[in-house]
Coordinates of C-alpha atoms and ligand atoms in Angstrom, one line a residue:
M1 CA 0.0 0.0 0.0
S2 CA 1.5 3.3 -0.9
I3 CA 1.2 6.7 0.7
R4 CA 0.3 9.5 -1.6
T5 CA 1.1 13.2 -1.0
V6 CA -1.7 15.4 -2.4
E7 CA -1.1 19.0 -3.1
T8 CA -3.6 21.4 -1.6
A9 CA -4.0 25.1 -0.7
P10 CA -5.5 26.7 2.4
I11 CA -9.3 26.9 2.7
A12 CA -10.7 29.9 4.5
G13 CA -12.8 29.5 7.6
Q14 CA -11.5 26.4 9.2
N15 CA -11.5 27.9 12.6
P16 CA -12.7 25.6 15.4
G17 CA -15.5 27.1 17.5
T18 CA -16.8 26.2 20.9
S19 CA -16.5 22.6 20.1
G20 CA -14.5 21.8 16.9
L21 CA -15.1 22.8 13.3
R22 CA -18.8 22.8 12.5
K23 CA -20.2 23.6 9.0
K24 CA -22.9 22.5 6.6
V25 CA -22.4 19.1 5.0
P26 CA -21.8 20.5 1.5
V27 CA -18.9 22.6 2.9
F28 CA -17.3 19.5 4.2
Q29 CA -17.9 17.7 1.0
A30 CA -15.9 20.2 -1.0
P31 CA -12.6 18.9 -2.4
H32 CA -9.8 18.8 0.2
Y33 CA -12.0 20.3 2.9
V34 CA -11.9 17.3 5.3
E35 CA -8.3 16.5 4.3
N36 CA -7.0 20.0 4.9
F37 CA -8.4 20.2 8.4
V38 CA -7.4 16.6 9.4
Q39 CA -3.9 17.1 8.1
S40 CA -3.7 20.4 10.0
I41 CA -4.7 18.5 13.1
F42 CA -1.9 15.9 12.5
D43 CA 0.6 18.6 11.7
S44 CA -0.1 20.3 15.1
L45 CA 0.6 17.2 17.1
E46 CA 3.9 16.1 18.6
G47 CA 5.0 12.5 19.2
A48 CA 2.0 10.8 17.6
K49 CA 4.1 8.3 15.6
G50 CA 3.1 4.8 16.4
Q51 CA 0.5 5.9 18.8
T52 CA -3.2 5.0 19.0
L53 CA -5.9 7.2 17.5
V54 CA -9.7 6.7 18.3
V55 CA -12.1 7.6 15.5
G56 CA -15.9 7.6 15.6
G57 CA -18.9 9.8 15.2
D58 CA -22.6 10.2 15.8
G59 CA -23.7 8.4 12.6
R60 CA -24.9 11.5 10.9
Y61 CA -24.9 12.0 7.1
F62 CA -21.2 11.9 5.8
N63 CA -20.0 10.2 8.9
R64 CA -18.8 7.0 7.1
E65 CA -17.2 8.9 4.2
A66 CA -15.3 11.2 6.5
I67 CA -14.1 8.2 8.6
Q68 CA -12.7 6.4 5.6
T69 CA -10.7 9.5 4.7
I70 CA -9.5 10.1 8.3
V71 CA -8.4 6.5 8.9
K72 CA -6.4 6.4 5.6
M73 CA -4.8 9.7 6.5
A74 CA -4.1 8.6 10.1
A75 CA -2.3 5.6 8.8
A76 CA -0.3 7.7 6.3
N77 CA 0.7 10.1 9.1
G78 CA 2.2 7.4 11.2
F79 CA -0.4 6.4 13.8
G80 CA 0.3 2.8 14.7
R81 CA -3.2 1.7 15.8
I82 CA -6.5 3.2 14.8
L83 CA -9.7 2.2 16.8
V84 CA -13.0 2.8 15.1
G85 CA -16.4 2.3 16.6
Q86 CA -18.4 -0.3 14.7
G87 CA -20.6 1.3 12.0
G88 CA -18.5 4.4 12.5
L89 CA -20.4 5.0 15.7
L90 CA -19.0 6.4 19.0
S91 CA -20.9 8.7 21.2
T92 CA -18.9 11.7 22.3
P93 CA -18.6 10.5 25.9
A94 CA -17.9 6.9 24.7
A95 CA -15.1 8.3 22.5
S96 CA -13.7 10.0 25.6
C97 CA -14.0 6.8 27.5
V98 CA -12.2 4.7 24.9
I99 CA -9.4 7.2 24.5
R100 CA -8.8 7.0 28.3
A101 CA -9.4 3.2 28.7
R102 CA -7.1 2.3 25.7
K103 CA -4.5 4.9 26.5
A104 CA -4.8 6.5 23.1
Y105 CA -2.9 9.5 22.0
G106 CA -6.2 11.2 21.2
G107 CA -9.3 10.9 19.0
I108 CA -11.2 12.4 16.2
V109 CA -14.9 12.8 16.9
L110 CA -17.3 13.5 14.1
S111 CA -20.4 15.3 15.1
A112 CA -22.3 18.6 14.9
S113 CA -23.9 17.6 18.3
H114 CA -27.5 18.8 18.5
N115 CA -27.6 20.4 15.1
P116 CA -29.7 18.8 12.4
G117 CA -28.1 16.2 10.0
G118 CA -28.7 15.0 6.4
P119 CA -27.3 16.2 3.1
D120 CA -28.1 19.8 3.9
G121 CA -27.6 19.5 7.6
D122 CA -24.5 20.1 9.7
F123 CA -21.3 18.1 10.2
G124 CA -18.3 18.6 12.4
I125 CA -14.8 17.4 13.3
K126 CA -13.3 17.7 16.7
F127 CA -9.9 16.6 18.1
N128 CA -9.7 15.2 21.6
V129 CA -6.5 14.8 23.5
A130 CA -5.1 12.0 25.6
N131 CA -7.1 12.8 28.7
G132 CA -10.2 12.2 26.5
G133 CA -11.3 15.8 26.4
P134 CA -11.6 18.3 23.7
A135 CA -8.3 19.9 22.6
P136 CA -7.6 23.0 24.6
E137 CA -7.4 26.4 22.9
K138 CA -3.7 26.3 22.5
I139 CA -4.0 23.3 20.2
T140 CA -7.2 24.4 18.4
Q141 CA -5.4 27.7 17.6
A142 CA -2.4 25.8 16.3
I143 CA -4.7 23.7 14.1
Y144 CA -6.3 26.8 12.7
A145 CA -3.0 28.5 12.1
R146 CA -1.9 25.4 10.1
T147 CA -5.0 25.5 7.9
L148 CA -3.9 28.9 6.8
T149 CA -0.5 27.6 5.4
I150 CA -1.2 24.0 4.5
D151 CA 0.1 22.9 1.0
G152 CA -0.2 19.1 1.1
Y153 CA -1.6 16.1 2.9
L154 CA -0.8 12.4 3.2
I155 CA -3.2 9.6 2.5
T156 CA -2.9 5.8 2.2
E157 CA -4.0 4.5 -1.2
A158 CA -6.3 1.7 -0.2
P159 CA -9.8 0.4 -0.8
D160 CA -12.5 1.4 1.8
L161 CA -12.6 -0.5 5.0
D162 CA -15.6 -2.5 6.2
L163 CA -16.7 -0.4 9.2
D164 CA -19.3 -2.9 10.2
R165 CA -17.1 -6.0 10.8
L166 CA -15.6 -6.2 14.3
G167 CA -11.9 -7.1 14.3
A168 CA -8.5 -5.9 13.2
V169 CA -7.2 -5.3 9.6
T170 CA -3.8 -3.9 8.4
L171 CA -3.6 -0.6 6.6
G172 CA -0.1 0.2 5.5
D173 CA 2.0 0.1 8.7
A174 CA -1.0 0.6 10.9
T175 CA -3.6 -1.7 12.4
V176 CA -7.2 -0.6 12.2
E177 CA -9.5 -2.2 14.8
I178 CA -13.2 -2.0 14.5
I179 CA -14.5 -2.1 18.1
D180 CA -17.8 -2.5 19.9
P181 CA -18.8 1.1 20.5
V182 CA -20.8 0.3 23.7
A183 CA -18.6 -2.2 25.6
D184 CA -15.9 0.1 27.3
Y185 CA -18.6 2.7 28.1
K186 CA -20.9 0.2 29.7
A187 CA -18.1 -1.2 31.8
L188 CA -17.3 2.2 33.0
M189 CA -20.9 2.9 34.0
H190 CA -20.8 -0.3 36.1
T191 CA -18.0 1.2 38.2
L192 CA -20.0 4.3 39.0
F193 CA -23.6 3.3 39.6
D194 CA -25.5 0.8 41.7
F195 CA -27.0 -1.3 38.9
A196 CA -28.5 -3.7 41.3
A197 CA -30.4 -1.0 43.2
I198 CA -31.6 0.6 39.9
R199 CA -32.7 -2.8 38.6
A200 CA -34.6 -3.5 41.8
A201 CA -36.3 -0.1 41.6
I202 CA -37.3 -0.7 38.0
A203 CA -38.6 -4.2 38.9
G204 CA -40.5 -2.5 41.7
G205 CA -42.3 -0.1 39.4
L206 CA -40.0 2.8 38.7
T207 CA -40.8 3.8 35.1
L208 CA -38.8 5.8 32.5
R209 CA -38.9 7.0 29.0
F210 CA -35.6 7.7 27.2
D211 CA -35.7 9.4 23.8
A212 CA -32.6 8.7 21.8
M213 CA -33.9 11.0 19.0
H214 CA -32.6 8.6 16.3
A215 CA -29.2 9.6 17.3
V216 CA -26.1 7.9 18.7
T217 CA -27.3 7.0 22.2
G218 CA -29.9 4.5 21.0
P219 CA -27.5 1.4 21.1
Y220 CA -26.1 2.6 24.5
A221 CA -29.5 3.2 26.1
K222 CA -30.9 0.0 24.8
A223 CA -28.0 -2.0 26.1
I224 CA -27.9 -0.3 29.5
L225 CA -31.4 0.8 30.3
E226 CA -33.4 -2.1 28.8
D227 CA -31.0 -5.1 28.6
E228 CA -29.0 -4.5 31.8
L229 CA -31.4 -2.6 34.1
G230 CA -34.6 -4.3 33.0
A231 CA -36.6 -1.3 31.8
P232 CA -39.4 -2.8 29.6
A233 CA -38.9 -2.9 25.9
G234 CA -40.0 0.4 24.5
S235 CA -38.8 2.4 27.4
V236 CA -36.1 3.6 25.0
V237 CA -37.7 5.2 21.9
N238 CA -36.3 6.4 18.6
A239 CA -33.4 4.1 19.3
I240 CA -32.0 3.5 15.8
P241 CA -29.4 6.0 14.8
L242 CA -30.2 7.5 11.4
P243 CA -28.1 9.7 9.1
D244 CA -30.7 12.4 9.2
F245 CA -32.0 11.7 12.7
G246 CA -35.4 10.8 11.1
G247 CA -35.7 14.3 9.9
H248 CA -35.7 15.7 13.4
H249 CA -33.6 18.2 15.2
P250 CA -31.7 16.1 17.8
D251 CA -31.6 18.8 20.4
P252 CA -33.1 17.7 23.7
N253 CA -34.8 20.9 24.7
L254 CA -38.4 21.8 25.3
V255 CA -38.9 22.8 21.7
H256 CA -37.5 19.7 20.0
S257 CA -38.5 17.3 22.7
K258 CA -42.0 18.7 23.0
H259 CA -43.6 15.3 22.7
L260 CA -41.6 14.0 25.7
Y261 CA -42.5 17.1 27.6
D262 CA -46.2 16.6 26.8
L263 CA -46.0 13.0 27.9
M264 CA -44.3 14.0 31.2
M265 CA -47.0 16.6 31.9
G266 CA -49.8 14.2 31.1
P267 CA -51.7 11.5 33.1
D268 CA -49.5 8.7 31.7
A269 CA -46.2 10.2 32.6
P270 CA -43.5 7.8 33.7
D271 CA -41.4 8.7 36.8
L272 CA -38.4 10.0 34.7
G273 CA -38.4 11.3 31.2
A274 CA -35.0 11.9 29.5
A275 CA -33.5 12.5 26.1
S276 CA -30.0 12.9 24.6
D277 CA -28.7 14.7 21.6
G278 CA -27.0 13.8 18.3
D279 CA -23.7 12.7 19.8
G280 CA -25.0 11.7 23.3
D281 CA -23.3 14.3 25.4
R282 CA -26.3 16.4 26.3
N283 CA -29.3 15.4 28.4
L284 CA -32.8 16.6 29.1
I285 CA -34.4 15.6 32.4
I286 CA -38.1 15.9 33.1
G287 CA -39.8 14.4 36.1
R288 CA -43.5 13.7 36.2
G289 CA -45.1 17.1 35.9
L290 CA -41.8 19.0 36.3
F291 CA -39.1 20.0 33.9
V292 CA -35.7 20.2 35.6
T293 CA -33.5 23.0 34.2
P294 CA -30.0 21.9 33.2
S295 CA -28.6 24.3 35.8
D296 CA -30.8 22.8 38.5
S297 CA -30.0 19.3 37.4
L298 CA -26.3 20.0 37.8
A299 CA -27.0 21.3 41.4
L300 CA -29.2 18.3 42.3
L301 CA -26.8 15.7 40.9
A302 CA -23.9 17.3 42.8
A303 CA -26.0 17.4 46.0
N304 CA -27.0 13.8 45.7
A305 CA -24.0 12.2 43.9
H306 CA -22.8 10.5 47.2
L307 CA -25.7 8.1 46.8
A308 CA -24.0 6.5 43.8
P309 CA -21.0 4.2 44.6
G310 CA -18.7 6.1 42.2
Y311 CA -19.1 9.3 44.3
K312 CA -19.7 7.9 47.8
S313 CA -16.5 9.5 49.1
G314 CA -17.8 13.0 48.2
L315 CA -16.9 15.6 45.6
R316 CA -13.6 17.6 45.3
G317 CA -15.3 20.6 43.7
I318 CA -18.1 21.6 41.3
A319 CA -17.5 23.5 38.1
R320 CA -20.0 25.3 35.9
S321 CA -19.7 27.5 32.9
M322 CA -20.3 31.2 33.5
P323 CA -23.8 31.4 32.0
T324 CA -25.0 28.4 34.0
S325 CA -27.0 29.4 37.1
A326 CA -25.4 29.7 40.4
A327 CA -27.5 26.9 41.9
A328 CA -24.5 24.6 41.8
D329 CA -22.4 27.2 43.8
R330 CA -25.0 27.0 46.6
V331 CA -24.5 23.2 46.8
A332 CA -20.7 23.7 46.8
A333 CA -21.0 26.2 49.6
R334 CA -23.1 23.9 51.6
L335 CA -20.8 21.0 51.1
G336 CA -17.8 23.1 51.9
I337 CA -16.1 22.5 48.6
P338 CA -14.8 24.9 45.9
A339 CA -17.0 26.1 43.0
Y340 CA -15.4 27.0 39.7
E341 CA -16.8 29.3 37.0
T342 CA -15.4 28.7 33.5
P343 CA -16.1 30.1 30.0
T344 CA -18.6 28.1 27.9
G345 CA -17.0 25.0 26.4
W346 CA -16.4 21.7 28.0
K347 CA -12.7 22.0 27.1
F348 CA -12.4 24.5 30.0
F349 CA -13.2 21.7 32.5
G350 CA -10.4 19.5 31.4
N351 CA -7.7 21.0 33.6
L352 CA -9.9 21.2 36.7
L353 CA -10.8 17.5 36.3
D354 CA -7.2 16.4 35.5
A355 CA -5.9 18.3 38.6
G356 CA -8.5 16.8 40.8
L357 CA -10.0 20.2 41.6
A358 CA -13.5 19.4 40.4
T359 CA -15.4 16.1 40.3
I360 CA -18.7 17.2 38.7
C361 CA -19.2 19.8 36.0
G362 CA -22.1 21.1 34.1
E363 CA -23.5 23.7 31.8
E364 CA -26.8 25.4 31.1
S365 CA -26.7 24.0 27.6
A366 CA -27.9 20.6 28.8
G367 CA -24.5 19.2 29.7
T368 CA -23.5 17.4 32.9
G369 CA -20.6 15.1 33.6
S370 CA -17.9 14.1 36.0
N371 CA -14.3 13.0 36.2
H372 CA -15.2 9.6 34.7
V373 CA -14.5 11.0 31.2
R374 CA -13.5 14.4 29.8
E375 CA -16.8 15.1 27.9
K376 CA -20.2 15.8 29.1
D377 CA -22.3 12.7 29.2
G378 CA -26.0 12.4 28.6
L379 CA -26.6 8.8 29.6
W380 CA -24.4 9.2 32.7
A381 CA -26.7 12.0 33.9
V382 CA -29.8 9.8 33.4
L383 CA -28.1 6.9 35.3
L384 CA -27.2 9.2 38.1
W385 CA -30.7 10.4 38.3
L386 CA -32.0 6.8 38.3
N387 CA -29.5 5.9 41.0
I388 CA -30.8 8.8 43.1
L389 CA -34.4 7.9 42.5
A390 CA -33.7 4.3 43.4
V391 CA -32.1 5.2 46.7
R392 CA -34.3 8.1 47.8
K393 CA -37.5 6.5 46.7
Q394 CA -39.1 9.9 46.1
S395 CA -40.4 11.5 43.0
V396 CA -38.3 13.9 41.0
R397 CA -40.7 16.7 41.9
D398 CA -40.3 16.0 45.7
I399 CA -36.6 15.8 45.4
V400 CA -36.4 19.1 43.5
H401 CA -38.8 21.0 45.8
E402 CA -36.8 19.7 48.8
H403 CA -33.6 20.9 47.2
W404 CA -35.1 24.4 46.7
R405 CA -36.3 24.5 50.3
I406 CA -32.7 23.9 51.4
H407 CA -30.8 25.9 48.9
G408 CA -33.3 28.4 47.5
Q409 CA -34.4 28.5 43.8
N410 CA -32.4 30.0 41.0
Y411 CA -35.1 30.9 38.5
Y412 CA -33.4 30.6 35.1
S413 CA -34.0 30.8 31.4
R414 CA -32.1 31.2 28.2
H415 CA -33.5 33.1 25.2
D416 CA -32.0 32.3 21.8
Y417 CA -32.2 34.4 18.7
E418 CA -31.1 32.2 15.8
E419 CA -29.6 33.0 12.4
V420 CA -29.3 36.6 13.2
D421 CA -27.3 38.7 10.7
S422 CA -23.7 38.4 11.9
E423 CA -23.0 42.1 11.6
A424 CA -26.1 43.0 13.6
A425 CA -25.1 40.5 16.3
N426 CA -21.5 41.8 16.5
G427 CA -22.9 45.3 16.7
L428 CA -25.2 44.4 19.5
I429 CA -22.3 43.0 21.5
A430 CA -20.1 46.0 20.8
H431 CA -22.9 48.3 21.9
L432 CA -23.1 46.3 25.2
R433 CA -19.3 46.6 25.6
D434 CA -19.6 50.3 25.2
Q435 CA -22.0 50.5 28.1
L436 CA -20.0 48.4 30.6
A437 CA -18.3 51.3 32.3
A438 CA -21.5 53.3 32.7
L439 CA -23.8 50.5 33.9
P440 CA -22.7 50.0 37.5
G441 CA -24.8 52.1 39.9
Q442 CA -27.6 52.6 37.4
T443 CA -31.1 51.7 38.5
L444 CA -33.0 49.8 35.8
D445 CA -36.7 49.3 36.5
G446 CA -36.0 49.3 40.2
L447 CA -33.0 47.0 40.0
V448 CA -29.5 48.4 40.8
V449 CA -26.6 47.3 38.6
K450 CA -23.8 46.1 40.8
T451 CA -21.2 45.1 38.2
A452 CA -21.0 44.8 34.4
D453 CA -18.1 43.2 32.6
D454 CA -17.0 41.0 29.8
F455 CA -16.1 37.7 31.4
A456 CA -12.5 36.7 31.3
Y457 CA -10.9 33.5 32.7
T458 CA -7.5 32.5 33.9
D459 CA -7.2 28.8 34.2
P460 CA -6.1 28.0 37.7
V461 CA -4.0 25.1 36.6
D462 CA -2.0 26.3 33.6
G463 CA -2.6 30.0 33.8
S464 CA -4.0 30.2 30.3
F465 CA -6.1 33.3 29.7
S466 CA -9.4 33.6 27.7
S467 CA -11.1 36.9 27.3
K468 CA -14.4 38.1 25.8
Q469 CA -16.4 35.2 27.0
G470 CA -19.7 36.9 27.5
I471 CA -21.2 40.1 28.8
R472 CA -22.4 40.0 32.4
V473 CA -24.8 42.5 34.0
I474 CA -25.1 41.6 37.7
F475 CA -27.6 43.4 40.0
E476 CA -27.5 44.1 43.7
D477 CA -30.1 41.4 44.5
G478 CA -28.0 38.8 42.7
S479 CA -30.1 38.7 39.5
R480 CA -28.1 38.5 36.4
I481 CA -28.3 39.0 32.6
V482 CA -25.6 37.4 30.4
Y483 CA -25.2 37.9 26.7
R484 CA -23.1 35.7 24.4
L485 CA -22.9 34.8 20.8
S486 CA -23.0 31.0 20.2
G487 CA -19.8 29.4 19.0
T488 CA -21.5 26.3 17.6
G489 CA -24.0 27.6 15.0
T490 CA -23.3 27.2 11.2
S491 CA -25.4 30.0 9.7
G492 CA -25.4 33.6 10.7
A493 CA -25.1 34.3 14.5
T494 CA -27.0 33.0 17.4
L495 CA -27.5 35.5 20.2
R496 CA -28.0 33.9 23.6
V497 CA -29.5 35.8 26.5
Y498 CA -29.3 34.1 29.9
L499 CA -31.5 35.3 32.7
E500 CA -31.3 34.4 36.4
R501 CA -33.0 35.4 39.6
F502 CA -32.5 33.9 43.1
E503 CA -35.6 33.3 45.2
P504 CA -34.9 32.1 48.8
D505 CA -38.6 32.1 49.9
P506 CA -40.1 28.6 49.6
A507 CA -43.6 30.1 49.3
R508 CA -42.5 31.5 45.9
H509 CA -40.8 28.4 44.5
G510 CA -42.1 26.5 41.5
A511 CA -43.7 29.5 39.7
D512 CA -43.5 30.0 36.0
A513 CA -39.9 31.1 35.2
Q514 CA -40.9 33.3 32.3
Q515 CA -43.2 35.3 34.6
V516 CA -40.8 35.5 37.4
L517 CA -38.1 36.7 35.0
A518 CA -40.3 39.0 33.0
P519 CA -38.9 42.2 34.5
L520 CA -35.4 41.1 33.8
I521 CA -36.3 40.0 30.3
A522 CA -37.6 43.5 29.6
I523 CA -34.4 45.1 30.9
A524 CA -32.3 42.6 28.9
N525 CA -34.1 43.5 25.7
R526 CA -33.8 47.2 26.3
V527 CA -30.2 47.4 27.3
A528 CA -29.1 45.4 24.3
G529 CA -31.6 46.9 21.9
I530 CA -32.4 43.4 20.7
K531 CA -35.5 44.4 18.7
E532 CA -33.9 47.4 17.0
R533 CA -30.7 45.7 16.2
T534 CA -31.9 42.2 15.2
G535 CA -35.4 43.0 13.9
R536 CA -36.7 40.2 16.1
E537 CA -39.8 40.6 18.2
K538 CA -39.2 37.4 20.3
P539 CA -36.6 34.6 20.7
D540 CA -36.7 31.5 18.5
V541 CA -36.1 29.2 21.3
I542 CA -36.7 29.6 25.0
T543 CA -35.3 27.0 27.4
Ligands
LIG601 C1 -20.8 22.6 23.0 C2 -19.8 22.8 24.1 C3 -20.5 23.2 25.3 C4 -21.3 24.5 25.1 C5 -22.2 24.3 23.9 C6 -23.0 25.5 23.5 O1 -21.7 21.6 23.2 O2 -19.2 21.6 24.3 O3 -19.5 23.4 26.3 O4 -22.0 24.8 26.2 O5 -21.5 23.8 22.8 O6 -22.1 26.4 23.0 P1 -22.6 27.7 22.3 O7 -23.4 28.5 23.4 O8 -21.3 28.4 22.0 O9 -23.4 27.4 21.2 P2 -22.1 20.6 22.1 O10 -23.1 19.7 22.8 O11 -22.7 21.4 21.0 O12 -20.9 19.9 21.7

């Protein structure tokens, strides 16, 4: 088998965002597009010769084609062993798990997460490092810099591999092994959770509905929830991964999982309703008659984690992204452990987890996880909830209300304005930046602004510095408005407005969040001039 050097030229726009390079499928299908980016990854790595690379994706359209290219390029670039999930599948947390379990050099994960798939949908490529987590900014910046100068790539001349047949084949000097995508992950879950207790609870009548949204978690959820834990067949729905996710948008939020929400609010609701996204790292949690916000879910999981065997000795610390509500901080304070506030992007948790500073991390964007891998993990969150329900033998609603009584409730919502004109969105953020100095001390609709800034973060472990991570307006009473532009969209800009208000009084808990936050929403719209600058009357998605 020969290795071919193919001449190429830089392609503009290959700049990784919040989580890897995400673009429309036709962009990735353009000549040399995948190859340029992948070679730029390889060119940015040191000491990869002879090492192990993990490759897999969420099964979306173009997954298999991209994997064929990446595997042939990995072999040509000197990797000694390439592990590929059967059928090209590996959920993002499972990829992280395999990288760690098999001591790989790193992995290439193909996904555009919760974005739609199909020939006109989205695709993405992300590089994960040896700890199993997304490459830190130092590496993603080096990759981007390389895409601007690249003039050639290496590829092995070989027929396509059979991605469906388990086992090892030789490709040039490399061995390619097609592995069971579920096995390592399932084994890891066994070390964390009390499977016997969950199984007994399910046998005793605990009911659940897990919606895999025709995305990658189907095989994982079937194997664990139904086959291992005994949930009746049909508890996992939409379990077969499809290249276009069955035409649906695999984003587990209240808009795209409305059917699940309706079920959970109705008379036939099971005890726990959950869903996961395209690549299996996000989760949606709904109890019977009660949606649990991702920020609250993080706080509740942290407060109750000791009930699961993997966390019985307690947590070292809790980390959340800056826009995530401060509910988790209250748990940390009560437990007497540190709370960390990082920029948006799971990659910022990596150092905290590696250094043993944090055990559980989470984000408002439906992501929670722990030090078991270095990605957020949708099914992990569901299993931890099930473990908690099995031990506490209370409903989700009772557990949440009790939590609020102890810690207070952080009312929280996120308003998204999607596909906004990029210039208008940048202008809106610039306009907010211009106001930062003048805002403190001002009274807006009766609320006094305490501080206003553009969030910046210095990593406590390696000292790396990240600026311009979101505009924060914080009021004297602890209420907060945060504005950010999404780093994961593929067309135009997405403006995210995060709203939060703390309510200590139990008599006022459990009210409608949009109503409670209405005064703050009005201030947020006015200060940013959202209507005037974007032309939008209301958000596209409210979560
Ligand atoms: C990615 C990141 C998350 C981030 C989310 C939303 O998640 O890993 O850390 O919170 O994007 O980012 P943004 O607000 O910039 O769109 P995923 O699930 O898309 O990989």
